[in-house]
CSV table of C-alpha atoms in Angstrom, one decimal:
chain,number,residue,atom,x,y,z
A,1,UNK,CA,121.0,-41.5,-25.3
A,2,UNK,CA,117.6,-40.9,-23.8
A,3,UNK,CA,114.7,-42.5,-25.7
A,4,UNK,CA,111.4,-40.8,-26.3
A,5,UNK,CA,108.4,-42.9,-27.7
A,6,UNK,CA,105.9,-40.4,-29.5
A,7,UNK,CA,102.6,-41.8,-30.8
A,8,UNK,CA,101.4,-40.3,-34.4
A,9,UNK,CA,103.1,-38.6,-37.0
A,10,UNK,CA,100.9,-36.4,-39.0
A,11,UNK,CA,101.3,-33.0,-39.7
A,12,UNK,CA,100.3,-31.4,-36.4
A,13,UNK,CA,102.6,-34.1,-34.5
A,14,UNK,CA,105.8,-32.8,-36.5
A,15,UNK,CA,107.0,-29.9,-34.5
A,16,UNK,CA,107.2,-32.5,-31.9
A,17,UNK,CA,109.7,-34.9,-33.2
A,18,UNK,CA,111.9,-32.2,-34.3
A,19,UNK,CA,111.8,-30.4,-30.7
A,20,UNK,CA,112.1,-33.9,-29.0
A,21,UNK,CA,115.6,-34.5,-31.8
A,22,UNK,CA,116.7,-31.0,-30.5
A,23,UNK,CA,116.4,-31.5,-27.1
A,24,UNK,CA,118.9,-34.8,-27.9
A,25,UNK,CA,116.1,-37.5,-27.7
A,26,UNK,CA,116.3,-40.7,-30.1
A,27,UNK,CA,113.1,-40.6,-31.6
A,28,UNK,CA,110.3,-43.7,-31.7
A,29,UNK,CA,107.6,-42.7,-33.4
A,30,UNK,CA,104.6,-45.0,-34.2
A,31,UNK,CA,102.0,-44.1,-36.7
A,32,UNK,CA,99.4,-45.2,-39.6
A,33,UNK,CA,102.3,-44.9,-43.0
A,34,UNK,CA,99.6,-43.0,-44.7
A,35,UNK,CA,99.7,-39.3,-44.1
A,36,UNK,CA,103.3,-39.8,-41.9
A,37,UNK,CA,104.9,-36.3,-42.8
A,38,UNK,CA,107.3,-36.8,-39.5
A,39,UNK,CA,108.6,-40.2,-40.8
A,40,UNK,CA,111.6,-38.8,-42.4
A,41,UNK,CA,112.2,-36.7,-39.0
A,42,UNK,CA,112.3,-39.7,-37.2
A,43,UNK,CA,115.0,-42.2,-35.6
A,44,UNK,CA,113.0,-44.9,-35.8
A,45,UNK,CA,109.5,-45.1,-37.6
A,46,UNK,CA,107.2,-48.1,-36.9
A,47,UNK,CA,104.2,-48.2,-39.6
A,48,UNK,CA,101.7,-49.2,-36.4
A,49,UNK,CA,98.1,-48.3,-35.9
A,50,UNK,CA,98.5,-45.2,-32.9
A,51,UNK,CA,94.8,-47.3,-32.2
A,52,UNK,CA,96.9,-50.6,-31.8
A,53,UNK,CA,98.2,-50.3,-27.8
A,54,UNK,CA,99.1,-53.4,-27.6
A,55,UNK,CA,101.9,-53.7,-30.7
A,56,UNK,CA,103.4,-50.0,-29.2
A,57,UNK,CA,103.2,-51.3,-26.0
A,58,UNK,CA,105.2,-54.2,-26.6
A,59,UNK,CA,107.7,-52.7,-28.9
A,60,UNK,CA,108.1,-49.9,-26.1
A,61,UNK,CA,109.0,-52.8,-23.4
A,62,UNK,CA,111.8,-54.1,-25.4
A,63,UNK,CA,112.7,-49.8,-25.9
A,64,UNK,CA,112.7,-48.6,-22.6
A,65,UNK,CA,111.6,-44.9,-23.9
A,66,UNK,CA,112.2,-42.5,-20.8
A,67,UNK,CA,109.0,-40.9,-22.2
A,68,UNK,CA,105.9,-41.6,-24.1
A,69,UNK,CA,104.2,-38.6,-25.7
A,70,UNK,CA,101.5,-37.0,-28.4
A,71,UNK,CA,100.2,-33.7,-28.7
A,72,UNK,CA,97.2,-32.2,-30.8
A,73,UNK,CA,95.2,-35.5,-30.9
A,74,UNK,CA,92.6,-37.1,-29.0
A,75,UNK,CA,93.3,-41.0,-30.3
A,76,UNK,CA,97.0,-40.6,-30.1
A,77,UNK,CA,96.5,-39.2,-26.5
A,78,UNK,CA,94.7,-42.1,-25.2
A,79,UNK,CA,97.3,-44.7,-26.4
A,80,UNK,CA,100.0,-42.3,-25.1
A,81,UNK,CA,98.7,-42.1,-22.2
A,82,UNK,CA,97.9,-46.2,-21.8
A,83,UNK,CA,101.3,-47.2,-22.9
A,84,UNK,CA,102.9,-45.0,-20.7
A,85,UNK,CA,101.2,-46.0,-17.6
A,86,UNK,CA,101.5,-49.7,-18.3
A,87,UNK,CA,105.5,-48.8,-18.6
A,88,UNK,CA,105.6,-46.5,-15.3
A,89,UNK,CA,106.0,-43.3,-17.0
A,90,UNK,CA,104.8,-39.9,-15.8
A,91,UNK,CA,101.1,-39.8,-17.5
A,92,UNK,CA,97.7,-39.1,-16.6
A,93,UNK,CA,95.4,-41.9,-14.4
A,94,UNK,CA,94.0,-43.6,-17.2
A,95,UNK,CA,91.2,-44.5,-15.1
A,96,UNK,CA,89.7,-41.0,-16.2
A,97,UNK,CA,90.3,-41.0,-19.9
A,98,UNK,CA,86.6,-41.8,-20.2
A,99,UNK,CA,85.3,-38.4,-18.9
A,100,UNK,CA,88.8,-36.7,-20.3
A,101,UNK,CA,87.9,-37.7,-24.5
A,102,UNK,CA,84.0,-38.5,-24.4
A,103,UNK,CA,82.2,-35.2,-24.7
A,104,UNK,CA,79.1,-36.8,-22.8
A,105,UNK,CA,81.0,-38.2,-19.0
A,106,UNK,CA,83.0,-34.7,-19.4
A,107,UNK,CA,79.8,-32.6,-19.2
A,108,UNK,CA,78.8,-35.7,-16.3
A,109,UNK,CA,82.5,-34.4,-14.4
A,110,UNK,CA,81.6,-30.8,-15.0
A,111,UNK,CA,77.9,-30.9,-13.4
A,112,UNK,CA,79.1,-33.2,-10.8
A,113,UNK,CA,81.6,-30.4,-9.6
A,114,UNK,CA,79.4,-27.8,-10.0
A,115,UNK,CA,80.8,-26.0,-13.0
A,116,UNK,CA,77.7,-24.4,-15.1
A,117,UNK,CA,76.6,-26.4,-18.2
A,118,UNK,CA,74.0,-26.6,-20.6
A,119,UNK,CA,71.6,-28.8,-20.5
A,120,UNK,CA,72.6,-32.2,-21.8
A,121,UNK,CA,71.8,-35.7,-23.0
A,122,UNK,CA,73.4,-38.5,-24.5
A,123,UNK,CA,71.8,-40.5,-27.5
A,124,UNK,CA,72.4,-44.0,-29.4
A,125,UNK,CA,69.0,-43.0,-31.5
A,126,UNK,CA,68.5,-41.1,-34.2
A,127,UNK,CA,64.8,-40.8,-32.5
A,128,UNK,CA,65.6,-39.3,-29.7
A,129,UNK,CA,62.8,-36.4,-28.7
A,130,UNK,CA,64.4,-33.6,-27.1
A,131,UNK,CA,61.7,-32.8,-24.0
A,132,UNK,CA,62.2,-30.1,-22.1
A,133,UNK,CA,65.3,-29.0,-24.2
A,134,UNK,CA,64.8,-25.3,-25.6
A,135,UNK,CA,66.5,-24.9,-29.2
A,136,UNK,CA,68.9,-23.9,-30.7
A,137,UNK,CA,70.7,-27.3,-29.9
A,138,UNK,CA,74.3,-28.6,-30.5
A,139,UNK,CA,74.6,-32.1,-32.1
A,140,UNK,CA,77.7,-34.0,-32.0
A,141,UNK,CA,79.7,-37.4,-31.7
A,142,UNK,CA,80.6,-37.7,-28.0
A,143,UNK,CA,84.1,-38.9,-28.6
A,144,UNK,CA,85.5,-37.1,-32.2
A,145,UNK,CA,87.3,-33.5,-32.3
A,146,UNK,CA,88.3,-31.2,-35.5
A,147,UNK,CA,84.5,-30.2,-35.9
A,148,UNK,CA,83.5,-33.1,-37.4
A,149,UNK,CA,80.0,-33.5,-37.8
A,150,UNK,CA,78.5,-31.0,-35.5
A,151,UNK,CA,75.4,-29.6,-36.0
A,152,UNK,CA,73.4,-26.2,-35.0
A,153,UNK,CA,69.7,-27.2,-34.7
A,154,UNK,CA,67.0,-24.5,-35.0
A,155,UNK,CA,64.1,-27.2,-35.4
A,156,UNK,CA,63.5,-30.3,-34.4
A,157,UNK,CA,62.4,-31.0,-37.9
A,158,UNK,CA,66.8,-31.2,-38.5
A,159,UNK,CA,67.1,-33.3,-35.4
A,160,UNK,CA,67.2,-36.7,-37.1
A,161,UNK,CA,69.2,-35.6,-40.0
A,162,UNK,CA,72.2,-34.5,-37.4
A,163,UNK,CA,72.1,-36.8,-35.2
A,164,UNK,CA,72.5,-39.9,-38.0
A,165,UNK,CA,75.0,-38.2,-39.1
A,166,UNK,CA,76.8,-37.7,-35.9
A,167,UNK,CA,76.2,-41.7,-34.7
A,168,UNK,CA,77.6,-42.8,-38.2
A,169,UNK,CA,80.9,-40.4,-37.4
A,170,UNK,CA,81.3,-41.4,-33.3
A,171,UNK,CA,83.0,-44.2,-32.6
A,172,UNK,CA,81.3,-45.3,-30.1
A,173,UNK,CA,78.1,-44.5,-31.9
A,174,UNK,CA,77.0,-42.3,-29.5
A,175,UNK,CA,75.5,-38.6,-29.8
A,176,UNK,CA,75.4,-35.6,-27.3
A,177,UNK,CA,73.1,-33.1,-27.5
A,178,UNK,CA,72.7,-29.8,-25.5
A,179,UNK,CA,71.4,-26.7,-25.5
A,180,UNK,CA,73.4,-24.0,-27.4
A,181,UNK,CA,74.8,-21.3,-25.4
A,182,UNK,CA,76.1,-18.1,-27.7
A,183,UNK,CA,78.9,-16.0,-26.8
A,184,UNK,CA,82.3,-15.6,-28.2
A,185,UNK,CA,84.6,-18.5,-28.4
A,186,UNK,CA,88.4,-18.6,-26.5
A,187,UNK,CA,90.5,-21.2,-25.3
A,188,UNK,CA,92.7,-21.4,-22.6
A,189,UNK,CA,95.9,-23.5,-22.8
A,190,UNK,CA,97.8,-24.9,-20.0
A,191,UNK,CA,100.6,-27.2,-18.5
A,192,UNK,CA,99.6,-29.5,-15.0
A,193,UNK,CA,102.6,-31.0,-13.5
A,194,UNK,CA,101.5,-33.3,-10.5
A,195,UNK,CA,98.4,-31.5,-10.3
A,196,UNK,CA,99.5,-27.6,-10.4
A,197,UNK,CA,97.9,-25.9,-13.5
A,198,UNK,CA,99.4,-22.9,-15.1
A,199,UNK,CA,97.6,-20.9,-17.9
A,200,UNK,CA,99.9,-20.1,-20.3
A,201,UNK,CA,97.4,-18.2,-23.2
A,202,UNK,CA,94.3,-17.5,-24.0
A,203,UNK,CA,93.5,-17.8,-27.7
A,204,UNK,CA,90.8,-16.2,-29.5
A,205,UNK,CA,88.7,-18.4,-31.6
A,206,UNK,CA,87.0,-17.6,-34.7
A,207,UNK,CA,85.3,-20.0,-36.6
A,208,UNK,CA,82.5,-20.7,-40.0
A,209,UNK,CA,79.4,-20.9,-36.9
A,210,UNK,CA,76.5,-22.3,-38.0
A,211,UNK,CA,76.2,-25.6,-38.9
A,212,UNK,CA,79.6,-27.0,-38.9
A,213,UNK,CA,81.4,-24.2,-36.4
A,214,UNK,CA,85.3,-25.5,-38.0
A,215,UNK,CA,87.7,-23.4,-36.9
A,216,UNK,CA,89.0,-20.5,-39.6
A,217,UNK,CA,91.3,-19.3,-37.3
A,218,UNK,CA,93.0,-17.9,-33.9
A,219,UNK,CA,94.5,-15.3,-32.6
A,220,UNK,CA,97.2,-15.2,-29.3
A,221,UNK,CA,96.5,-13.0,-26.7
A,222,UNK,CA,93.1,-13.1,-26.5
A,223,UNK,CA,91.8,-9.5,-25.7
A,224,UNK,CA,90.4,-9.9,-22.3
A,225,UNK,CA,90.9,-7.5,-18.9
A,226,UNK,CA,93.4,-9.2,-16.4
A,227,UNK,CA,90.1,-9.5,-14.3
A,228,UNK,CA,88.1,-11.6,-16.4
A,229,UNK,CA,91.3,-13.4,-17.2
A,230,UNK,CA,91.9,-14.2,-13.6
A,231,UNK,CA,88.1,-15.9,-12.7
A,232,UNK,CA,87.9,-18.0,-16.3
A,233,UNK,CA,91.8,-19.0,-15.0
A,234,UNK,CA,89.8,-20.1,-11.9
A,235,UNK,CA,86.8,-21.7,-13.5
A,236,UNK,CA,89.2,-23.9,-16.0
A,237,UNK,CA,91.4,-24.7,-13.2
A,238,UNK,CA,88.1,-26.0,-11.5
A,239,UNK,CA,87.7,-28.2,-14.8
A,240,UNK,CA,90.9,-29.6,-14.9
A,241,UNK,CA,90.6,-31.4,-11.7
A,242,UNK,CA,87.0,-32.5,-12.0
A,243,UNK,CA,88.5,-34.3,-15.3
A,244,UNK,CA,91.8,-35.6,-13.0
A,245,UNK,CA,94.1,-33.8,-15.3
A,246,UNK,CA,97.4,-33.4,-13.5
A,247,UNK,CA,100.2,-33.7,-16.1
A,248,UNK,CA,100.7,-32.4,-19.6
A,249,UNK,CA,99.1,-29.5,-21.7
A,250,UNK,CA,95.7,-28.9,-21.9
A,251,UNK,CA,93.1,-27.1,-24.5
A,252,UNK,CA,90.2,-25.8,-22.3
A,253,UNK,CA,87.5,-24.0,-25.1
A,254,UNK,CA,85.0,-21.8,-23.7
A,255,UNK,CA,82.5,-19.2,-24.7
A,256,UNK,CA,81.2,-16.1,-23.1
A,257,UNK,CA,78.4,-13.8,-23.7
A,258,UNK,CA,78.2,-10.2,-23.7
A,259,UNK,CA,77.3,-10.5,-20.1
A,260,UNK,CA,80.9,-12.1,-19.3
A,261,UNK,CA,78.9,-15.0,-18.3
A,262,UNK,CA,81.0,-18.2,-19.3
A,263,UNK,CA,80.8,-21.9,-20.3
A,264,UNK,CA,83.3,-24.3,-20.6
A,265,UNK,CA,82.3,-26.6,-23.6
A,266,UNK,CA,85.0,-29.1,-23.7
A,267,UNK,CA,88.7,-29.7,-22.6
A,268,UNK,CA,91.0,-31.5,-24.8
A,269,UNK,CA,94.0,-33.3,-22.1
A,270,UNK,CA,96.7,-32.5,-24.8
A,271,UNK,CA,98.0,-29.3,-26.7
A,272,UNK,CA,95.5,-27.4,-28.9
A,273,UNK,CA,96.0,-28.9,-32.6
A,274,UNK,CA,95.5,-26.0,-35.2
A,275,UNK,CA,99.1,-25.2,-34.5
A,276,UNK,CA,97.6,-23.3,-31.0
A,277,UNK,CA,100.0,-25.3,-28.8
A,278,UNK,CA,103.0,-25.7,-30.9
A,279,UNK,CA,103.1,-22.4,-32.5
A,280,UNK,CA,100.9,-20.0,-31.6
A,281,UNK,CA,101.7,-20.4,-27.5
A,282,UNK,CA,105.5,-20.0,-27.6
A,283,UNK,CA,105.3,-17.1,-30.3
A,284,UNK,CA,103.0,-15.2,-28.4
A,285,UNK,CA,104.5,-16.2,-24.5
A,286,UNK,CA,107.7,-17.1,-25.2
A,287,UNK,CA,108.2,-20.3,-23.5
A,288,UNK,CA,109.2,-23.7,-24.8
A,289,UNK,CA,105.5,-25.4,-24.7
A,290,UNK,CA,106.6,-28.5,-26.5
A,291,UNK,CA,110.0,-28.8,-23.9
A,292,UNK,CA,107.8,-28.2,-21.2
A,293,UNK,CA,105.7,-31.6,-22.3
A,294,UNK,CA,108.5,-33.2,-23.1
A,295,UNK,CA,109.9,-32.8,-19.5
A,296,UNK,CA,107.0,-33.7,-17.5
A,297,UNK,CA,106.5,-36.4,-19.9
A,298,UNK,CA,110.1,-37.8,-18.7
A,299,UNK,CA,109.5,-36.9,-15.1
A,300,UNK,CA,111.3,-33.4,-15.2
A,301,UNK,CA,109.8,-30.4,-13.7
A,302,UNK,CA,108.8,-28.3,-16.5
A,303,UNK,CA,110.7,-24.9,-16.8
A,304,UNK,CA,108.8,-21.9,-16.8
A,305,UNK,CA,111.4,-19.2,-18.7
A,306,UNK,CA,110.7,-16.9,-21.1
A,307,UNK,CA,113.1,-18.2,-24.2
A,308,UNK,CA,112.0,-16.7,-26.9
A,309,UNK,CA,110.3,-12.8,-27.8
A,310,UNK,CA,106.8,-12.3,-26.9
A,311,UNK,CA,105.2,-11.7,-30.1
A,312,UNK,CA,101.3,-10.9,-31.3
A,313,UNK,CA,100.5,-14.7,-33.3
A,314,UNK,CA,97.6,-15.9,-35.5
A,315,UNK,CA,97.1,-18.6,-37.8
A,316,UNK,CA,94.8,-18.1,-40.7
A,317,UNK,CA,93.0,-21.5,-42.0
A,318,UNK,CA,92.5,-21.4,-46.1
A,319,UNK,CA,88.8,-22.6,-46.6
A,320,UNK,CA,88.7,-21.1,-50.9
A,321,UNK,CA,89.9,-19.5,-53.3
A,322,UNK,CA,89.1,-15.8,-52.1
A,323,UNK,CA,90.8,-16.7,-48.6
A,324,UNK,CA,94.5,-17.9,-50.4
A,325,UNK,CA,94.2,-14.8,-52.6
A,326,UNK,CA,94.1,-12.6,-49.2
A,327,UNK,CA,96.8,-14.6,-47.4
A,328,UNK,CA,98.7,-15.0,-50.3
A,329,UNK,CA,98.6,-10.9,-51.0
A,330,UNK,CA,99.4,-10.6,-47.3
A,331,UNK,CA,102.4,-12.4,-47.4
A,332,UNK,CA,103.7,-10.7,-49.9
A,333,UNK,CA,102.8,-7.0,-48.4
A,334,UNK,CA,104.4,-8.6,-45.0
A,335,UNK,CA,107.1,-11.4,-45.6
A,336,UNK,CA,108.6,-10.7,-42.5
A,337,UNK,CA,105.5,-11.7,-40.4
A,338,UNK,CA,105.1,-15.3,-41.9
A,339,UNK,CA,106.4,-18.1,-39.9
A,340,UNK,CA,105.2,-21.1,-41.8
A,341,UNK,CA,102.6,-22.2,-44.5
A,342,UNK,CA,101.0,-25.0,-45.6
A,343,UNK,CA,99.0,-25.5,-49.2
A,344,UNK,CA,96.9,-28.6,-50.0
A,345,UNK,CA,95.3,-29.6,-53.6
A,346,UNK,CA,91.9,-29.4,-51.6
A,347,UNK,CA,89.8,-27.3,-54.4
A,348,UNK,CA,87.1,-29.9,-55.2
A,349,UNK,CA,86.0,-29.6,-51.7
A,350,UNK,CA,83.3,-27.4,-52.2
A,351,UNK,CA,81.7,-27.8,-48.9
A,352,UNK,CA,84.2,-27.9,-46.0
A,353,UNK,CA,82.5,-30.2,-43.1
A,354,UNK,CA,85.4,-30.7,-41.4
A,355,UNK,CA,88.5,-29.3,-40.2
A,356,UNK,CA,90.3,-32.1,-42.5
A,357,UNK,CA,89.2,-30.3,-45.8
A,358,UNK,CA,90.5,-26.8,-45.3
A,359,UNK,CA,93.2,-25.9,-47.9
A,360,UNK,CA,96.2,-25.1,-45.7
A,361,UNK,CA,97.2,-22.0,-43.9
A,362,UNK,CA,99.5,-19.3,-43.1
A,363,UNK,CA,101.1,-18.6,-39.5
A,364,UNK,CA,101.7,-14.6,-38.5
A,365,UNK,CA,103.6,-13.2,-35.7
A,366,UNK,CA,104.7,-9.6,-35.5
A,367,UNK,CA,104.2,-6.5,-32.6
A,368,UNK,CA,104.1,-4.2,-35.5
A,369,UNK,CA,100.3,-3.0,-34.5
A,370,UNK,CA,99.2,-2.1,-37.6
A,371,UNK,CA,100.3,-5.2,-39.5
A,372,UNK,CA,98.9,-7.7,-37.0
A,373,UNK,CA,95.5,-5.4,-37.3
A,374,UNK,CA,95.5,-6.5,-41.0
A,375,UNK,CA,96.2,-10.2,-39.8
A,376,UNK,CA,93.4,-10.0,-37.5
A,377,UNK,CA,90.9,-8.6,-40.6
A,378,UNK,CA,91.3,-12.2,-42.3
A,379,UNK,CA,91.6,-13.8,-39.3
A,380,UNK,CA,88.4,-12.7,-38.4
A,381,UNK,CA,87.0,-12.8,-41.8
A,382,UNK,CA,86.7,-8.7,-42.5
């Protein structure tokens, strides 16, 4: 039986195990025990840091997994990525998983290929003075994702404030900060295989803005004119290889103004987490996202049919009480659009900082215009 080695387990990682168990594989699937929700899905669960390479590493030697993979998550990426070089696997040149996971050398790779950027500077002070900068700023950890602690800056009077907060949360203890560019916000999700990108979907992103910007929800397709979609298919294709991207999905966010003037604000080397890659993408294309990781993970050529109807998709984050009373009555008026929830005892969170702290959510998909016009009012926060 062919082996597959998948690093984390958490809720986001799930759909993978059981895809990678359908397909046939014997699962290996290393993760913290806390939080494990794929454990029980898995052949063989080892209770390992996904931080700690070097334990995954070894057990993988004595394995021989025919593929190492993670989706929806920056850490688990990296050791994925690590372990399966070091084994000869199909992965990414881990050479460039600095500017690939570390917000600060990715803007570096865009500049350097002439994409357009904000203006930008990196930080290990909470003093830093922000000359020539024009506000509103962004201020974030260089090298965390699922919105936690970013900051909107209007005066440099809040400067200090975010950025503590934002060394304390990096790893690496390290802040950007860049000047704020406003538009909408989209993403873009593709598959590389040896260095050929295809887009798959474009995902329309709403989220709480100012000062935290966590996500509240997403909608597949993303309304946008087959022009527009062909020159930001351009732009992020121009991204991808100035981070050396050339196998696996990718999350490219952008924004764009009213002008349809764009910029790309980060690319995540790995599937969109908030169910964008594993749910959202084959409901609303209908190909087999997670097979086609899988197979380039396992040095297959990923296949590119349609196996599944192409449906309208959205998933609706649950941030209080007043948003699970409207999903809630929604599911009830349309039970046939729900394709899975998920409820958490979160209601002492008062204030929602991160993405961690939302409630749960509901997944929609339907071509019934009118209903998905209703999923799009929460969605969108109407």
């Amino acid at each position: 039986m062919n082996k597959l080695a998948i690093i984390g387990a958490g809720e986001f990682q799930l759909p993978l195990i059981q895809k990678a168990s359908e397909l046939g594989y014997e699962t290996h699937v290393f993760a913290w025990e806390d939080g494990a929700v794929g454990k029980k899905e898995a052949d063989f669960f080892y209770p390992i840091s996904v931080l700690d390479e070097c334990k995954i590493l070894s057990i993988c030697e004595q394995i021989k997994p025919d593929g190492v993979v993670s989706i929806a998550s920056e850490v688990c990426y990296v050791t994925a990525t690590r372990v399966a070089f070091h084994l000869g696997l199909p992965c990414n040149d881990p050479s460039y998983l600095k500017s690939q996971t570390n917000k600060y050398h990715m803007r570096k790779a865009f500049a350097s290929a002439g994409l357009a950027v904000p203006k930008f500077f990196m930080t290990k002070e909470r003093d830093f003075n922000p000359v020539g900068m024009e506000f509103p700023l962004i201020v974030k950890p260089t090298d965390r994702s699922g919105s936690r602690a970013i900051y909107k800056i209007v005066q440099l009077s809040d400067l200090q404030g975010a950025l503590e907060r934002a060394l304390k949360e990096s790893f690496e203890h390290e802040a950007i900060i860049e000047e704020f560019f406003d538009g909408d916000e989209f993403s873009c999700e593709c598959i590389s295989s040896n260095g050929k990108h295809t887009a798959l979907a474009f995902t329309k992103k709403y989220t709480t803005n100012a000062p935290h910007f966590i996500e509240t929800g997403h909608i597949q397709p993303a309304e946008l004119n087959c022009d527009i979609n062909e020159s930001i298919q351009e732009e992020v294709f121009r991204a991808l290889d100035a981070l050396n991207v050339k196998n696996g999905a990718s999350h490219t966010e952008f924004r764009m103004n009213r002008n349809g003037k764009m910029c790309i604000m980060e690319i995540g080397a790995r599937m969109g987490g908030d169910c964008i890659g594993s749910h959202l993408v084959p409901l609303s294309t209908g190909y087999d996202y997670m097979k086609m990781v899988i197979d380039i993970a396992t040095g297959k050529s990923p296949s590119m049919l349609v196996v599944s109807t192409k449906n309208q998709a959205a998933v609706k984050f649950i941030f209080n009480e007043n948003d699970r009373k409207k999903v809630d009555n929604l599911e009830q008026m349309y039970p046939e659009a729900v394709i899975f929830r998920s409820r958490r005892s979160c209601g002492d969170f008062q204030d929602i900082a991160d993405s961690s702290m939302r409630w749960g959510y509901t997944i929609f998909s339907t071509n019934d215009d009118c209903v998905m016009n209703e999923v799009k009012n929460i969605v969108c926060g109407s």
